[in-house]
């Protein structure tokens, strides 16, 4: 059955027919005219394959764009400074922090297909415009060797046109990041939950349906995370190959000829736009329950600027936090966000520290690949644990394991023997990725199963904001303490937050495992 936009809105009046069963929503009379024969597992699994295909293009194009953007920003300063990379990271992070709850609220109150199409279209447009700005900057006269002397001490162009384009790249890139996060929240926190409920029509036994729903949701979360991690590995590799293939010859090929890579990113983004648009539409009309959108509950004091998000101005985040903290699993989300302050990750800060210690770039690259591979192994470990214990227990086990691994990393900072210290550091970082991704998937599914359907978007948006905030915390400390010799300072702060994550999860979630064991 295909529902038009008007039919979808009319379906909102039947929300009272949706009843909750052990924290899960069962649609048993909302769609009385839908033929039960169409509610087969083959149909829902076909929709899931479309979801995987769309997610693959989304993550691959996003990974390619983010990797190439770093090269573009470095090239704008003739590879003499990281200032543009730093300002872009700060700008995009602040955008996500501020707009996350607002987009989440928009998701909750908007037709699912309309919201998805809007996010896809606006994000792709922002990336295309940003790549156009990059192309114009890379093709400009100031990128030539002869004109570099006219730039400031950091090599950054200072003419009016270049500054305008640089601001455009920052703003458009940040907007694209926010919209990508919004689309991810809509799909991972709402769409796949409703899709998992769809298979409940194929069985009359409620207990069987609940178990199959949780199993389907678990399998879907694992595969989506595997796609994410695989794209984080493959997208930069493919982008690097394309850039080197178009690099040409000569001393300046890394600067001016990057404009060909900008064209490649733009074309890839356009292809991803088409794929995501088609797949989202097919999924929406295949899974009929996606067409039913319960309206968000509006409190009686809705005219109070502090009561909801409609008139809260710059105070959107605190209002969103209030909704977030009202969730039974809010401390699980807070624990996850704390982990984003950890710098034992083979990220930019730790990479700079390892180079400062004398480790070869080739070795860093190899161990970074090993770390990513073990992250993928973490998804397999989660799948095994999900058959042996409940989500709360697997979350507690994984965050404890990660803390133990990072304790080895932290201890390595105080070992004088560089070889021994390096072995401890790398072993701890690589093994900790298993615990990280098991915990990530466990928390994601806990929130999927325990957050009310009318606030899923807002809660997911606040979660993205919290993650970005704590990531910015480590990023800001890196700016304040740029000397690699100060690595132990922000490593200590990150380590404390990891310990706090374990404590928060134990007290705020694991202590309530009896009531959450149903998940």
XYZ file of C-alpha atoms in Angstrom:
519
model
C 0.000 0.000 0.000
C 1.383 3.399 -0.943
C 0.277 6.309 1.175
C 0.374 9.887 0.008
C 1.463 12.740 2.271
C -2.201 13.456 3.197
C -2.849 9.804 4.016
C 0.213 9.769 6.213
C -1.051 12.750 8.186
C -4.458 11.158 8.526
C -2.768 8.133 10.008
C -1.677 10.290 12.937
C -5.267 10.286 14.217
C -4.985 6.537 14.730
C -1.999 6.784 17.014
C -4.143 5.806 19.986
C -4.407 2.362 18.375
C -0.676 1.873 18.816
C -0.015 0.105 22.101
C 3.255 -0.451 23.925
C 4.394 -3.929 24.857
C 7.424 -4.225 27.169
C 8.921 -1.010 25.777
C 8.299 -2.046 22.143
C 5.539 -0.758 19.885
C 3.137 -3.210 18.317
C 1.031 -1.984 15.419
C -2.008 -4.224 15.424
C -4.862 -2.001 14.250
C -3.221 1.092 12.807
C -3.168 -0.359 9.296
C -6.397 -2.358 9.073
C -6.447 -2.279 5.276
C -2.957 -3.638 4.784
C -2.934 -7.183 3.490
C -1.126 -9.351 6.024
C 0.360 -11.404 3.193
C 2.485 -8.377 2.316
C 4.057 -8.350 5.760
C 6.472 -11.178 5.108
C 10.037 -11.497 6.299
C 11.184 -11.627 2.678
C 9.754 -8.162 2.194
C 11.375 -6.673 5.296
C 14.705 -8.299 4.486
C 14.552 -6.819 0.999
C 14.015 -3.400 2.584
C 16.982 -4.048 4.848
C 19.210 -4.826 1.848
C 18.164 -1.516 0.311
C 19.069 0.148 3.597
C 22.536 -1.441 3.560
C 23.094 -0.391 -0.053
C 22.039 3.192 0.662
C 24.126 3.326 3.828
C 27.170 2.084 1.941
C 26.971 4.925 -0.579
C 26.251 7.453 2.162
C 29.225 6.451 4.317
C 31.632 5.956 1.408
C 30.873 9.336 -0.124
C 31.041 10.998 3.310
C 34.358 9.303 4.125
C 35.822 10.322 0.770
C 34.655 13.909 1.206
C 36.071 14.225 4.731
C 39.432 12.758 3.691
C 39.781 14.930 0.578
C 38.633 18.012 2.474
C 41.599 17.663 4.829
C 43.890 17.591 1.790
C 42.128 20.593 0.270
C 42.382 22.649 3.469
C 46.050 21.793 3.855
C 46.677 22.652 0.203
C 45.096 26.095 0.600
C 48.005 26.978 2.898
C 50.489 25.254 0.590
C 50.818 22.516 3.268
C 52.523 24.990 5.598
C 49.908 25.075 8.376
C 47.126 23.094 10.073
C 45.223 26.237 10.979
C 42.467 25.733 8.390
C 41.996 22.101 9.387
C 41.700 23.185 13.027
C 39.193 25.961 12.321
C 37.085 23.645 10.164
C 37.024 20.951 12.861
C 35.974 23.518 15.440
C 33.302 25.008 13.170
C 31.706 21.673 12.209
C 31.792 20.441 15.809
C 30.053 23.545 17.134
C 27.400 23.279 14.424
C 26.630 19.687 15.392
C 26.505 20.619 19.093
C 24.046 23.437 18.538
C 21.799 22.097 15.784
C 21.655 18.425 16.842
C 18.630 18.725 19.165
C 16.833 21.056 16.754
C 17.157 18.593 13.886
C 16.084 15.786 16.183
C 12.946 17.728 17.100
C 12.314 18.304 13.407
C 12.610 14.561 12.746
C 10.048 13.767 15.457
C 7.435 16.156 14.047
C 7.899 15.531 10.320
C 6.842 12.856 7.849
C 9.683 10.328 7.642
C 10.114 10.306 3.870
C 9.963 14.087 3.602
C 12.612 14.475 6.331
C 14.899 11.876 4.736
C 14.613 13.438 1.284
C 15.225 16.893 2.712
C 18.371 15.778 4.545
C 19.701 13.929 1.499
C 19.036 16.794 -0.892
C 20.366 19.593 1.311
C 23.434 17.649 2.414
C 24.374 16.743 -1.159
C 23.806 20.330 -2.276
C 26.031 21.622 0.540
C 28.835 19.216 -0.375
C 28.558 20.053 -4.083
C 28.743 23.780 -3.341
C 31.662 23.212 -0.961
C 33.575 21.204 -3.574
C 32.893 23.995 -6.070
C 34.477 26.459 -3.644
C 37.417 24.084 -3.207
C 37.831 23.781 -6.970
C 37.838 27.561 -7.393
C 40.409 27.962 -4.621
C 42.658 25.200 -5.959
C 42.498 26.610 -9.474
C 43.175 30.187 -8.371
C 46.361 32.080 -9.194
C 47.443 32.253 -5.554
C 48.057 28.485 -5.573
C 51.045 28.903 -7.866
C 54.561 29.010 -6.476
C 55.102 32.544 -7.755
C 52.248 33.965 -5.732
C 52.930 32.202 -2.415
C 54.977 35.146 -1.186
C 51.829 37.275 -1.133
C 50.230 35.068 1.503
C 50.691 35.476 5.236
C 53.179 33.572 7.360
C 50.979 30.481 7.495
C 50.660 30.294 3.726
C 46.914 31.001 3.893
C 45.615 33.257 1.093
C 44.380 36.602 2.385
C 42.739 38.216 -0.637
C 39.011 38.956 -0.364
C 37.868 36.352 -2.894
C 39.880 33.555 -1.276
C 38.678 34.456 2.214
C 35.086 34.432 0.993
C 35.552 30.989 -0.539
C 37.296 29.681 2.602
C 34.390 30.851 4.755
C 32.054 29.140 2.295
C 33.957 25.859 2.599
C 33.801 26.044 6.399
C 30.095 26.873 6.581
C 28.941 24.537 3.821
C 31.081 21.686 5.163
C 29.698 22.207 8.672
C 26.125 22.299 7.348
C 26.731 19.081 5.421
C 28.076 17.455 8.591
C 25.002 18.484 10.579
C 22.625 17.195 7.887
C 24.523 13.911 7.615
C 24.180 13.468 11.384
C 20.470 14.276 11.112
C 19.971 11.656 8.397
C 21.890 9.107 10.474
C 19.712 9.826 13.517
C 16.549 9.466 11.424
C 17.622 6.114 9.973
C 19.434 4.490 12.909
C 17.224 5.773 15.752
C 13.815 5.696 14.061
C 13.532 3.952 10.697
C 15.192 0.670 11.603
C 13.242 0.483 14.880
C 9.958 0.742 12.983
C 11.268 -1.712 10.378
C 12.061 -4.234 13.111
C 8.494 -3.931 14.401
C 7.167 -4.775 10.945
C 8.109 -8.449 11.228
C 5.764 -8.785 14.221
C 2.899 -9.215 11.780
C 4.245 -12.573 10.599
C 3.580 -14.381 13.885
C 0.658 -14.596 16.289
C 2.860 -15.368 19.316
C 3.827 -12.083 20.984
C 6.884 -13.512 22.758
C 8.198 -14.897 19.466
C 7.644 -11.559 17.781
C 9.492 -9.643 20.489
C 12.466 -11.966 20.325
C 12.603 -11.871 16.544
C 12.330 -8.090 16.615
C 15.313 -7.770 18.953
C 17.324 -10.275 16.927
C 16.541 -8.495 13.656
C 17.465 -5.138 15.198
C 20.717 -6.534 16.580
C 21.740 -8.014 13.234
C 20.925 -4.769 11.437
C 22.927 -2.659 13.903
C 25.941 -4.936 13.490
C 25.938 -4.778 9.698
C 25.447 -0.992 9.667
C 28.397 -0.595 12.030
C 30.489 -2.924 9.863
C 29.668 -0.764 6.841
C 30.672 2.355 8.798
C 34.019 0.927 9.874
C 34.778 -0.565 6.456
C 34.128 2.771 4.757
C 36.423 4.505 7.247
C 39.164 2.192 5.969
C 38.338 1.972 2.260
C 37.164 5.520 1.497
C 40.486 7.227 2.400
C 42.409 4.507 0.549
C 40.371 4.938 -2.631
C 40.488 8.721 -2.343
C 44.263 8.617 -1.878
C 44.617 6.432 -4.965
C 42.478 8.813 -7.022
C 44.390 11.863 -5.812
C 47.755 10.266 -6.571
C 46.500 9.090 -9.964
C 45.487 12.615 -10.921
C 48.463 14.234 -9.285
C 50.473 14.600 -12.445
C 54.134 15.428 -12.278
C 56.155 18.288 -10.880
C 56.732 19.843 -7.512
C 53.358 21.528 -7.309
C 51.111 18.666 -8.360
C 49.874 18.153 -4.792
C 48.334 21.630 -4.842
C 46.832 22.653 -8.149
C 45.962 19.200 -9.471
C 43.845 18.463 -6.408
C 41.089 20.279 -8.278
C 40.542 17.043 -10.223
C 39.954 15.272 -6.916
C 37.385 17.961 -6.061
C 35.506 17.077 -9.243
C 35.655 13.389 -8.290
C 34.181 14.088 -4.851
C 31.396 16.145 -6.406
C 30.501 13.374 -8.889
C 30.560 10.736 -6.147
C 28.263 12.881 -4.027
C 25.811 13.224 -6.911
C 25.738 9.435 -7.417
C 25.176 8.894 -3.678
C 22.313 11.405 -3.786
C 20.493 9.400 -6.451
C 21.078 6.046 -4.733
C 19.983 7.266 -1.292
C 16.912 9.020 -2.700
C 15.717 5.930 -4.592
C 16.460 3.481 -1.775
C 14.783 5.630 0.891
C 11.649 5.931 -1.214
C 11.492 2.176 -1.873
C 12.018 1.359 1.803
C 9.329 3.828 2.870
C 6.670 2.323 0.602
C 7.740 -1.266 1.258
C 7.497 -1.003 5.046
C 3.994 0.344 5.521
C 4.429 1.160 9.208
C 6.928 3.868 8.280
C 3.993 5.809 6.900
C 2.465 6.078 10.387
C 4.026 8.973 12.275
C 2.780 9.523 15.847
C 2.648 13.219 16.683
C 4.974 14.440 19.459
C 3.248 15.018 22.785
C 2.820 18.743 23.488
C 2.616 19.800 27.134
C -0.138 22.097 28.415
C 2.372 24.836 29.168
C 3.578 24.893 25.589
C 3.436 28.680 25.589
C 6.228 28.694 28.143
C 9.504 29.270 26.248
C 11.223 26.760 28.483
C 8.634 23.994 28.179
C 9.471 22.730 24.688
C 11.614 23.464 21.706
C 9.328 25.755 19.748
C 10.236 29.048 21.446
C 13.405 28.306 23.330
C 15.769 30.387 21.177
C 19.396 29.790 21.979
C 18.419 27.469 24.841
C 17.519 24.551 22.566
C 20.220 22.283 23.967
C 19.157 22.536 27.645
C 15.540 21.794 26.653
C 16.725 18.833 24.618
C 18.856 17.688 27.522
C 15.784 17.691 29.762
C 14.019 15.350 27.346
C 17.185 13.273 27.054
C 17.639 12.941 30.814
C 14.013 11.846 31.236
C 14.848 8.655 29.345
C 15.477 5.540 31.399
C 18.685 4.849 29.475
C 20.009 8.416 29.430
C 23.110 7.483 31.448
C 24.017 4.928 28.808
C 24.135 7.739 26.233
C 26.153 9.957 28.567
C 28.642 7.145 29.129
C 29.059 6.736 25.383
C 29.621 10.472 24.877
C 32.368 10.466 27.546
C 34.369 8.063 25.393
C 34.688 10.707 22.666
C 37.163 12.618 24.851
C 39.604 9.698 24.721
C 42.791 10.444 22.710
C 44.135 6.870 22.680
C 42.611 6.323 19.241
C 45.280 6.672 16.519
C 43.650 10.001 15.757
C 45.426 13.226 14.854
C 46.653 13.976 18.393
C 48.050 10.526 19.071
C 49.564 10.330 15.578
C 51.425 13.611 16.176
C 52.617 12.251 19.520
C 53.914 9.008 17.972
C 55.753 10.929 15.248
C 57.283 13.142 17.942
C 58.470 10.002 19.723
C 60.192 8.876 16.539
C 57.819 6.224 15.178
C 57.890 5.905 11.382
C 54.781 6.929 9.459
C 54.688 3.503 7.801
C 54.464 1.833 11.196
C 51.755 4.206 12.350
C 49.760 3.444 9.198
C 50.086 -0.301 9.720
C 48.996 -0.177 13.345
C 46.138 2.135 12.473
C 44.937 -0.492 9.996
C 45.253 -3.210 12.643
C 43.240 -1.062 15.035
C 40.495 -0.606 12.444
C 40.441 -4.347 11.726
C 40.032 -5.123 15.427
C 37.207 -2.594 15.497
C 35.450 -4.704 12.869
C 36.156 -7.756 15.011
C 34.312 -5.962 17.795
C 31.082 -6.194 15.795
C 31.542 -9.967 15.611
C 32.180 -10.105 19.355
C 28.974 -8.151 19.942
C 27.007 -10.586 17.817
C 28.340 -13.454 19.931
C 27.666 -11.677 23.232
C 24.099 -10.879 22.177
C 23.384 -14.622 22.195
C 24.949 -15.110 25.627
C 23.733 -12.151 27.691
C 21.427 -9.137 27.682
C 22.365 -5.722 26.300
C 23.035 -4.158 29.690
C 25.482 -6.897 30.674
C 27.290 -6.757 27.326
C 27.555 -2.975 27.679
C 28.996 -3.257 31.200
C 31.482 -5.926 30.111
C 32.641 -3.993 27.056
C 33.171 -0.615 28.761
C 35.060 -2.355 31.574
C 37.226 -4.136 29.009
C 37.948 -0.868 27.235
C 38.925 0.805 30.505
C 41.350 -2.034 31.287
C 42.932 -1.752 27.815
C 43.299 2.014 28.118
C 44.807 1.558 31.579
C 47.639 -0.255 29.819
C 47.949 2.713 27.432
C 48.019 5.187 30.288
C 50.637 3.172 32.189
C 52.840 3.186 29.073
C 53.285 6.960 29.399
C 55.311 6.421 32.552
C 57.598 3.678 31.205
C 61.040 5.002 30.350
C 61.976 2.259 27.880
C 60.567 3.568 24.580
C 60.261 0.120 23.000
C 58.340 -1.313 25.937
C 56.260 1.846 26.203
C 55.349 1.707 22.503
C 54.348 -1.953 22.725
C 52.092 -1.269 25.712
C 50.557 1.787 24.064
C 49.805 0.141 20.719
C 48.554 -3.101 22.265
C 46.186 -1.186 24.535
C 44.833 1.056 21.783
C 44.246 -1.756 19.286
C 42.532 -4.075 21.756
C 40.402 -1.259 23.189
C 38.618 -0.871 19.841
C 36.853 -4.168 20.446
C 35.351 -2.894 23.682
C 34.510 0.469 22.133
C 32.371 -0.858 19.304
C 30.685 -3.529 21.408
C 29.715 -0.765 23.828
C 28.649 1.552 21.001
C 26.270 -1.005 19.483
C 24.963 -2.066 22.907
C 24.103 1.515 23.878
C 22.584 2.229 20.453
C 20.240 -0.731 20.703
C 19.371 0.008 24.330
C 18.235 3.468 23.280
C 16.416 2.142 20.218
C 14.356 -0.192 22.387
C 13.740 2.083 25.370
C 13.185 5.583 23.946
C 9.610 6.614 23.223
C 8.806 6.798 19.527
C 7.679 10.443 19.645
C 11.078 11.690 20.935
C 13.503 9.337 19.182
C 14.761 12.084 16.907
C 15.312 14.622 19.671
C 17.061 12.112 21.924
C 19.253 10.993 19.031
C 20.037 14.611 18.176
C 21.091 15.367 21.755
C 23.248 12.238 21.723
C 25.049 13.503 18.618
C 25.533 16.888 20.288
C 26.999 15.321 23.420
C 29.347 13.162 21.366
C 30.506 16.197 19.422
C 30.928 18.275 22.584
C 33.276 15.811 24.250
C 35.166 15.335 21.002
C 35.610 19.094 20.831
C 36.866 19.012 24.411
C 39.862 16.921 23.417
C 40.241 18.969 20.241
C 40.282 22.213 22.240
C 42.848 20.833 24.663
C 45.001 19.948 21.686
C 44.884 23.580 20.562
C 45.694 24.901 24.038
C 48.551 22.419 24.487
C 49.978 21.924 20.978
C 53.351 20.617 22.169
C 53.433 16.789 21.724
C 55.344 16.660 25.026
C 52.052 17.648 26.711
C 50.287 14.554 25.396
C 50.112 13.065 28.893
C 47.939 15.994 30.070
C 44.985 15.494 27.731
C 45.592 11.745 27.744
C 45.011 11.884 31.497
C 41.804 13.892 31.073
C 40.507 11.478 28.452
C 41.401 8.509 30.647
C 39.448 10.012 33.552
C 36.403 10.405 31.303
C 36.639 6.757 30.237
C 36.675 5.764 33.911
C 33.685 8.064 34.469
C 31.880 6.351 31.580
C 32.294 2.965 33.240
C 31.095 4.327 36.597
C 28.089 6.129 35.065
C 27.025 3.027 33.178
C 27.411 0.846 36.258
C 25.424 3.186 38.516
C 22.908 4.602 36.064
C 22.216 1.549 33.882
C 23.682 -1.702 35.171
C 22.131 -1.176 38.600
C 18.742 -1.129 36.840
C 19.456 -4.169 34.683
C 16.442 -6.080 36.030
C 14.027 -3.547 34.587
C 16.044 -3.198 31.387
C 16.723 -6.921 30.962
C 13.694 -7.149 28.698
C 15.694 -5.244 26.098
